[in-house]
Structure formats: C-alpha cells, structure tokens
Amino acid sequence: MDRSVHTIAAVVLMTAAAPSAVAQEAAQEIRIVLPEQPANLEPCGTIITNVGQILSQNVVESLTVIDPITGQPQPKLATEWTSVNPTTWRIKLREGVKFQDGTELNADAVAFSINRMISGKITCSNIAKFGDAKLTLTPVDDLTVEIKSDRPEPIMPTLLSVVMIVSPKTPVDKAVNDPVGTGPFKLSTFSPQTVVLDAFDGYWGKKPEITKATYVWRPESSIRAAMVETGEADLTPSIAIQDASNPETDFAYLNSETTAIRIDAAKPPLDDLRVRKGLNLAIDWEGLAQLFGDDVKRASQMVVSGINGHDDALEPWPYDPEEAKKLIEEARAAGVAVDTEIKLIGRNGIYPNGAEAMEAMMTMWQDAGLNVKLTMLDVADWLRYLQKPFPPERGPNLLQMMHDNNKGDAAFTVPIFYRSSGSYSTVADPAFDKEIDEALAATGEARTNSFKAIFGKARNEVVADIPMFHMIGYTRVGTRLEWKPDITTNSEIPLANIAIKKD
C-alpha cells in the first residue's frame, strides 16, 4: 500500500514538473526570419548572404575568423599559422575537434575541403575570394597542413576565413543541402518553408545557450518587423528604414556592404565607354538615397572605408543628367546601337527597398535615352548572371549587386570584379590584370597604394560598374534576446553569440 502511494506521488511529481521542463527547453529556442529563402545550403556558398547567415560559424566553421574591430585574422579551426616562404603557409589545426558525423578533424580533412572548393566540380562562390590562385595542399602531419600558392599570398590567414571545412564524407562533385561541419549546431531540417538547426552535443568549444534555431523567410520588410514585434520571431537581420521605428528593438549599424550595378562591358552597347559613363551620371543619387536612410554613404569604389586599399580621395560619380544624355547621343552618332534593349537584372530581397531602387534607376536611364527594361529574379536565377560561366543568351545587362568585404583587405574585392579571370568580372584587360597581380603580391604601403590606383582606374577608365552606396543596416531584435549586430551581420549570425535575457 505504501509502495502504491509512493508510486502515485512520483507520477504526480513528474507530471507537475514536465510543463516546467518543456517551458525551460522552449525558452532556449529562437526563431529568425530572413528576407529570402536560401537557394541551397552548400557550405561553399557562405559568402552569399542567405546561406552564410544560416551556416557560417553555426553548422560549418572556417580555419580563421576576422575580428570585426581590428580586421585581423583570429584562430578558429586553425590555431596558428606560419609563412614558410612567400608562396607557402604552414597551418596548425585545433586538436580534439570532431565533425557532426563523428569524423575527426585532421590535415587530410582540411586538404579535402580546400581541394573540393578549388576543384571546379561544384559551383563555389567562396573560391572567388582567391581570384585565380592555384593552391596545392600537403598534409605534414595529423594536425599540420601546408598550403602552397602559385603566387605570393601575403594575406593567406585572412583568406582562410572564407574556407569552410566540411566532413570528408561530403560528395566532391555536387552541391549539398545536408552540410556536415564542426560547428556548434547541426542541420535538422531544410524544406521550402524552414531551416532548423539543433545544438550539437559533441561541439569542441563553449556550449551555446541557444539549443535550437528555426529560420523562416518573408520578403516583405514590414512583415518581418511585425513578426518580431508580436513575438512570432525573435530576430530579423534586415528591415527597411521605414520599419525601423522602435528604438528599443531596432538597431542601425554601418555594415560592410556596398551596393552597386555591374555593367556587362563585353556586350554592345555597354562595351562603349561613353555609355558606361552615362549610366553613372544619369542617376539622381540624392533622391535615390532617401530609400536607404540619412546615414547611408555614397560609394565611389567597391569597398568601405577602413579596408586596406580604400581611397578616401576618390570622388563618387555626380548627378549630371545633361552630360549623360550628351554622352549617349555622342555614342549614337558614332554608330553605337544605343537603342538596343538592356536588361536590368534585380534580385528579390537583396536589400530593403532594393526593387524600388531598380525601378527608379530604370526610369532615370530611360530618360537619358537608353532602352533599359527591369527583370526581378529569385536568388537561384540571379546567381546564373552573377557568376561565370555567364548564360550565353544573356545579352547586354546591368546586374544589381551587394558586395560584402569585412575582411580588411581589397584582395577580397579587386580580383573578383576587375581581373579577366574574376568570377564576377566582365572586364578583359591584360594590362589591368598585371597591375592587379602586382598589388596582390605587394605588402605594406605599396599594397595600399596599388589598390588605391586600381580603384581609381576602375572608376575613371574602366567603368565596369556603378557604385551606389555603402549601406546602413537595420535589424530588429526581440526583447527576450541579448544580441546586437556588427559589421559581419550580413555575412553571418553566430548563434553562439546570442543569449536569452534573464528574468
């Protein structure tokens, strides 16, 4: 009889305790609402915002990370690095790290990940940061690997911050949607509606406070803001300025993003320098800036101030519609087919008020005498136009872009956009290639001055793009979270940095 009484009492106690335990567990779960659905979850594409914000430093980790204040590389999966000679770096790996599938991190696994990245068998956005450098990987011992390049890479430790290390069981010949890394979270679900990450019990580092993160996507800024306000979501990394109306939950910050339009300089009439200059001069920059806020800064180059190579003296293009019309008419008189339809390719959800900006710019270019038509694409289709090989049927086009360089050096920008072999480049100029290669191999003041000269030439002589603005980001953070954005937020949102406020 006593035993029955005790049994009943125990059941009652367990039942009473269950809601509390469930509530406590739920309290450590968060919901993040993004502007757009990721096209895939391939770790080799973490420089694409909607992939990096989910995977980077959560599911997959890099060899180094960049300090957002100093811009210097810091240890992650690599603990130290040594320059053996100008073309060879020796990397020491962290001991006792395991992938989420139980495989150990070692030199062979790192060599596998980098060889997968550079193989050309998958579309790899991250490799763009290396330009056309040829890399050779040599495991020295279990926790040491040497990386040899075909030219000097003085910032190799910084470049390694975009190398995401994946399990050696990952397929080498196809992009994956089930990434396995060494991060504090593992992928649980990826569907058209949501991505779910669960904490990885075997993580080598400090255990994060968050146990589960669910990602959803809504293209409308006002809906994302409302979801956080009502508690349906805890965080959205990007809202439009008109929705950033609550000083208690909304944070403005200077991010590392530069908005721009890439000009396909290989296709007539965009192969004519007068037309490319006219495109830059035809935009009412002051009026356009109203879409992005008072603190947004006009851009004259594709990197923000503070990045090695940024030239503070380089002036942005002014608004001069009459000069724009004059240049286009001069091109017409010289036989350039300026009436050819030019496709303006925008990307849905690329940044708040992005579609409105494209519509306004299209109208201004039409007023200047060009036949520009706007097409808005989802990220998967847009990527076809961003990266080589470009679609053969593309025709003359202008591509809406947002470039993120928070790594401290113009090497993450210049070869991608301006070298003939650059993943996003429409320029083919051997003399310019030589200047770029010399800058990439240089150090110190010579490196800085060389990059400044390249940005000056890109602005004044090549005119392969239309720099728009260095962007101000706006986020909304729910009242239960302890977290604020920084310069890296457009690239990654490390869940380990998010805490739940104590009652």
Coordinates of C-alpha atoms in Angstrom, one line a residue, residues 78-257:
A78 CA 43.4 26.7 -37.2
T79 CA 45.3 27.7 -34.0
E80 CA 48.4 29.2 -35.6
W81 CA 50.0 29.9 -39.0
T82 CA 53.5 30.5 -40.3
S83 CA 54.8 31.8 -43.6
V84 CA 57.4 29.3 -44.7
N85 CA 58.2 31.4 -47.8
P86 CA 56.3 33.9 -49.9
T87 CA 54.2 31.2 -51.6
T88 CA 53.8 28.6 -48.7
W89 CA 52.0 28.8 -45.4
R90 CA 52.0 26.2 -42.7
I91 CA 48.7 25.8 -40.8
K92 CA 48.4 24.2 -37.4
L93 CA 45.0 22.7 -36.6
R94 CA 43.0 22.5 -33.4
E95 CA 43.2 19.2 -31.5
G96 CA 40.2 17.2 -30.4
V97 CA 37.7 18.5 -32.9
K98 CA 35.1 16.2 -34.5
F99 CA 32.6 16.7 -37.3
Q100 CA 28.9 16.2 -36.6
D101 CA 29.2 12.7 -38.2
G102 CA 31.9 11.6 -35.8
T103 CA 34.8 12.0 -38.2
E104 CA 37.9 13.6 -36.7
L105 CA 39.2 17.0 -38.0
N106 CA 42.8 16.5 -39.2
A107 CA 45.1 17.7 -42.0
D108 CA 43.6 15.3 -44.5
A109 CA 40.1 16.6 -43.8
V110 CA 41.2 20.2 -44.3
A111 CA 43.0 19.3 -47.6
F112 CA 39.8 17.5 -48.7
S113 CA 37.7 20.7 -48.0
I114 CA 40.0 23.0 -49.8
N115 CA 40.5 20.6 -52.8
R116 CA 36.7 20.3 -53.0
M117 CA 36.4 24.1 -53.1
I118 CA 39.0 24.6 -55.9
S119 CA 38.2 21.5 -57.9
G120 CA 35.7 23.2 -60.3
K121 CA 33.3 20.3 -59.9
I122 CA 30.8 22.4 -57.9
T123 CA 29.8 26.0 -58.2
C124 CA 31.7 27.6 -55.3
S125 CA 31.1 31.2 -54.6
N126 CA 33.7 31.3 -51.8
I127 CA 36.6 30.5 -54.1
A128 CA 36.0 33.8 -55.8
K129 CA 37.8 35.4 -52.9
F130 CA 41.1 33.7 -54.0
G131 CA 40.9 35.0 -57.6
D132 CA 42.6 32.6 -59.9
A133 CA 45.2 31.5 -57.5
K134 CA 46.3 27.8 -57.8
L135 CA 46.6 26.1 -54.5
T136 CA 48.4 22.8 -53.5
L137 CA 47.6 21.1 -50.2
T138 CA 50.1 18.9 -48.4
P139 CA 49.4 17.3 -45.1
V140 CA 52.6 17.5 -43.0
D141 CA 51.3 15.5 -40.0
D142 CA 47.9 14.8 -38.5
L143 CA 47.3 18.4 -37.3
T144 CA 49.5 20.3 -39.8
V145 CA 48.9 21.2 -43.4
E146 CA 50.9 23.3 -45.9
I147 CA 49.1 25.5 -48.4
K148 CA 51.2 26.4 -51.4
S149 CA 50.0 29.0 -54.0
D150 CA 51.4 29.7 -57.4
R151 CA 52.0 33.4 -56.5
P152 CA 52.7 35.1 -53.2
E153 CA 49.6 35.3 -50.9
P154 CA 50.7 37.6 -48.0
I155 CA 47.2 37.6 -46.6
M156 CA 46.6 33.8 -46.7
P157 CA 45.5 33.7 -43.0
T158 CA 42.8 36.3 -43.8
L159 CA 41.7 34.4 -47.0
L160 CA 41.3 31.2 -44.9
S161 CA 38.3 32.9 -43.1
V162 CA 36.2 32.0 -46.2
V163 CA 37.3 28.4 -46.2
M164 CA 34.5 26.4 -44.7
I165 CA 35.7 22.9 -43.5
V166 CA 33.3 20.1 -44.2
S167 CA 33.3 16.4 -43.4
P168 CA 35.5 14.3 -45.8
K169 CA 32.3 12.2 -46.4
T170 CA 30.8 15.2 -48.3
P171 CA 30.3 14.5 -52.0
V172 CA 33.0 16.2 -54.1
D173 CA 31.1 16.5 -57.3
K174 CA 27.8 18.0 -56.3
A175 CA 26.4 20.8 -54.1
V176 CA 24.8 19.6 -50.9
N177 CA 21.8 20.6 -48.9
D178 CA 22.8 18.5 -45.9
P179 CA 26.1 20.0 -44.8
V180 CA 28.2 18.4 -42.1
G181 CA 30.7 20.5 -40.3
T182 CA 32.4 21.1 -36.9
G183 CA 30.1 23.9 -35.7
P184 CA 28.0 24.1 -32.5
F185 CA 24.8 23.3 -34.5
K186 CA 23.8 20.6 -36.9
L187 CA 21.2 20.7 -39.6
S188 CA 17.9 19.1 -38.6
T189 CA 15.5 20.3 -41.3
F190 CA 15.7 22.0 -44.7
S191 CA 12.4 22.5 -46.5
P192 CA 10.8 25.1 -48.7
Q193 CA 9.3 26.6 -45.5
T194 CA 12.0 26.4 -43.0
V195 CA 15.5 25.5 -41.8
V196 CA 16.0 24.1 -38.4
L197 CA 19.4 23.8 -36.5
D198 CA 19.8 21.8 -33.3
A199 CA 22.7 22.2 -30.9
F200 CA 25.5 19.7 -31.5
D201 CA 26.4 17.9 -28.2
G202 CA 29.8 17.0 -29.4
Y203 CA 30.9 20.5 -30.1
W204 CA 34.6 21.2 -29.3
G205 CA 34.1 24.7 -28.0
K206 CA 31.9 26.5 -25.5
K207 CA 28.3 25.2 -25.4
P208 CA 25.9 27.8 -26.8
E209 CA 23.0 29.0 -24.7
I210 CA 20.6 28.5 -27.7
T211 CA 19.5 24.9 -28.1
K212 CA 17.5 25.2 -31.4
A213 CA 17.1 27.8 -34.1
T214 CA 14.3 27.9 -36.7
Y215 CA 14.7 30.0 -39.8
V216 CA 11.8 31.2 -41.9
W217 CA 11.7 33.8 -44.7
R218 CA 9.4 36.6 -45.6
P219 CA 10.2 39.0 -48.4
E220 CA 8.3 42.0 -47.0
S221 CA 10.2 44.1 -44.5
S222 CA 7.1 45.2 -42.7
I223 CA 6.0 41.6 -42.1
R224 CA 9.4 40.6 -40.8
A225 CA 9.4 43.6 -38.4
A226 CA 5.8 42.8 -37.3
M227 CA 6.8 39.1 -36.6
V228 CA 9.5 40.2 -34.2
E229 CA 7.2 42.8 -32.6
T230 CA 4.5 40.3 -31.9
G231 CA 6.9 37.6 -30.7
E232 CA 6.3 35.3 -33.7
A233 CA 10.0 35.6 -34.4
D234 CA 12.9 36.7 -32.2
L235 CA 15.2 38.3 -34.7
T236 CA 15.3 39.6 -38.3
P237 CA 18.7 40.8 -39.6
S238 CA 17.4 43.2 -42.2
I239 CA 14.5 45.6 -42.2
A240 CA 13.8 48.8 -44.3
I241 CA 14.4 52.2 -42.8
Q242 CA 10.7 53.0 -42.7
D243 CA 10.1 49.9 -40.5
A244 CA 13.0 50.7 -38.0
S245 CA 10.6 52.7 -35.8
N246 CA 11.2 51.3 -32.3
P247 CA 14.4 52.4 -30.6
E248 CA 14.2 49.6 -28.0
T249 CA 14.3 46.8 -30.6
D250 CA 15.7 48.3 -33.8
F251 CA 19.4 48.9 -34.3
A252 CA 21.2 50.8 -37.1
Y253 CA 24.8 49.9 -37.9
L254 CA 27.3 50.6 -40.6
N255 CA 27.8 47.3 -42.3
S256 CA 30.4 46.2 -44.8
E257 CA 28.1 46.0 -47.8

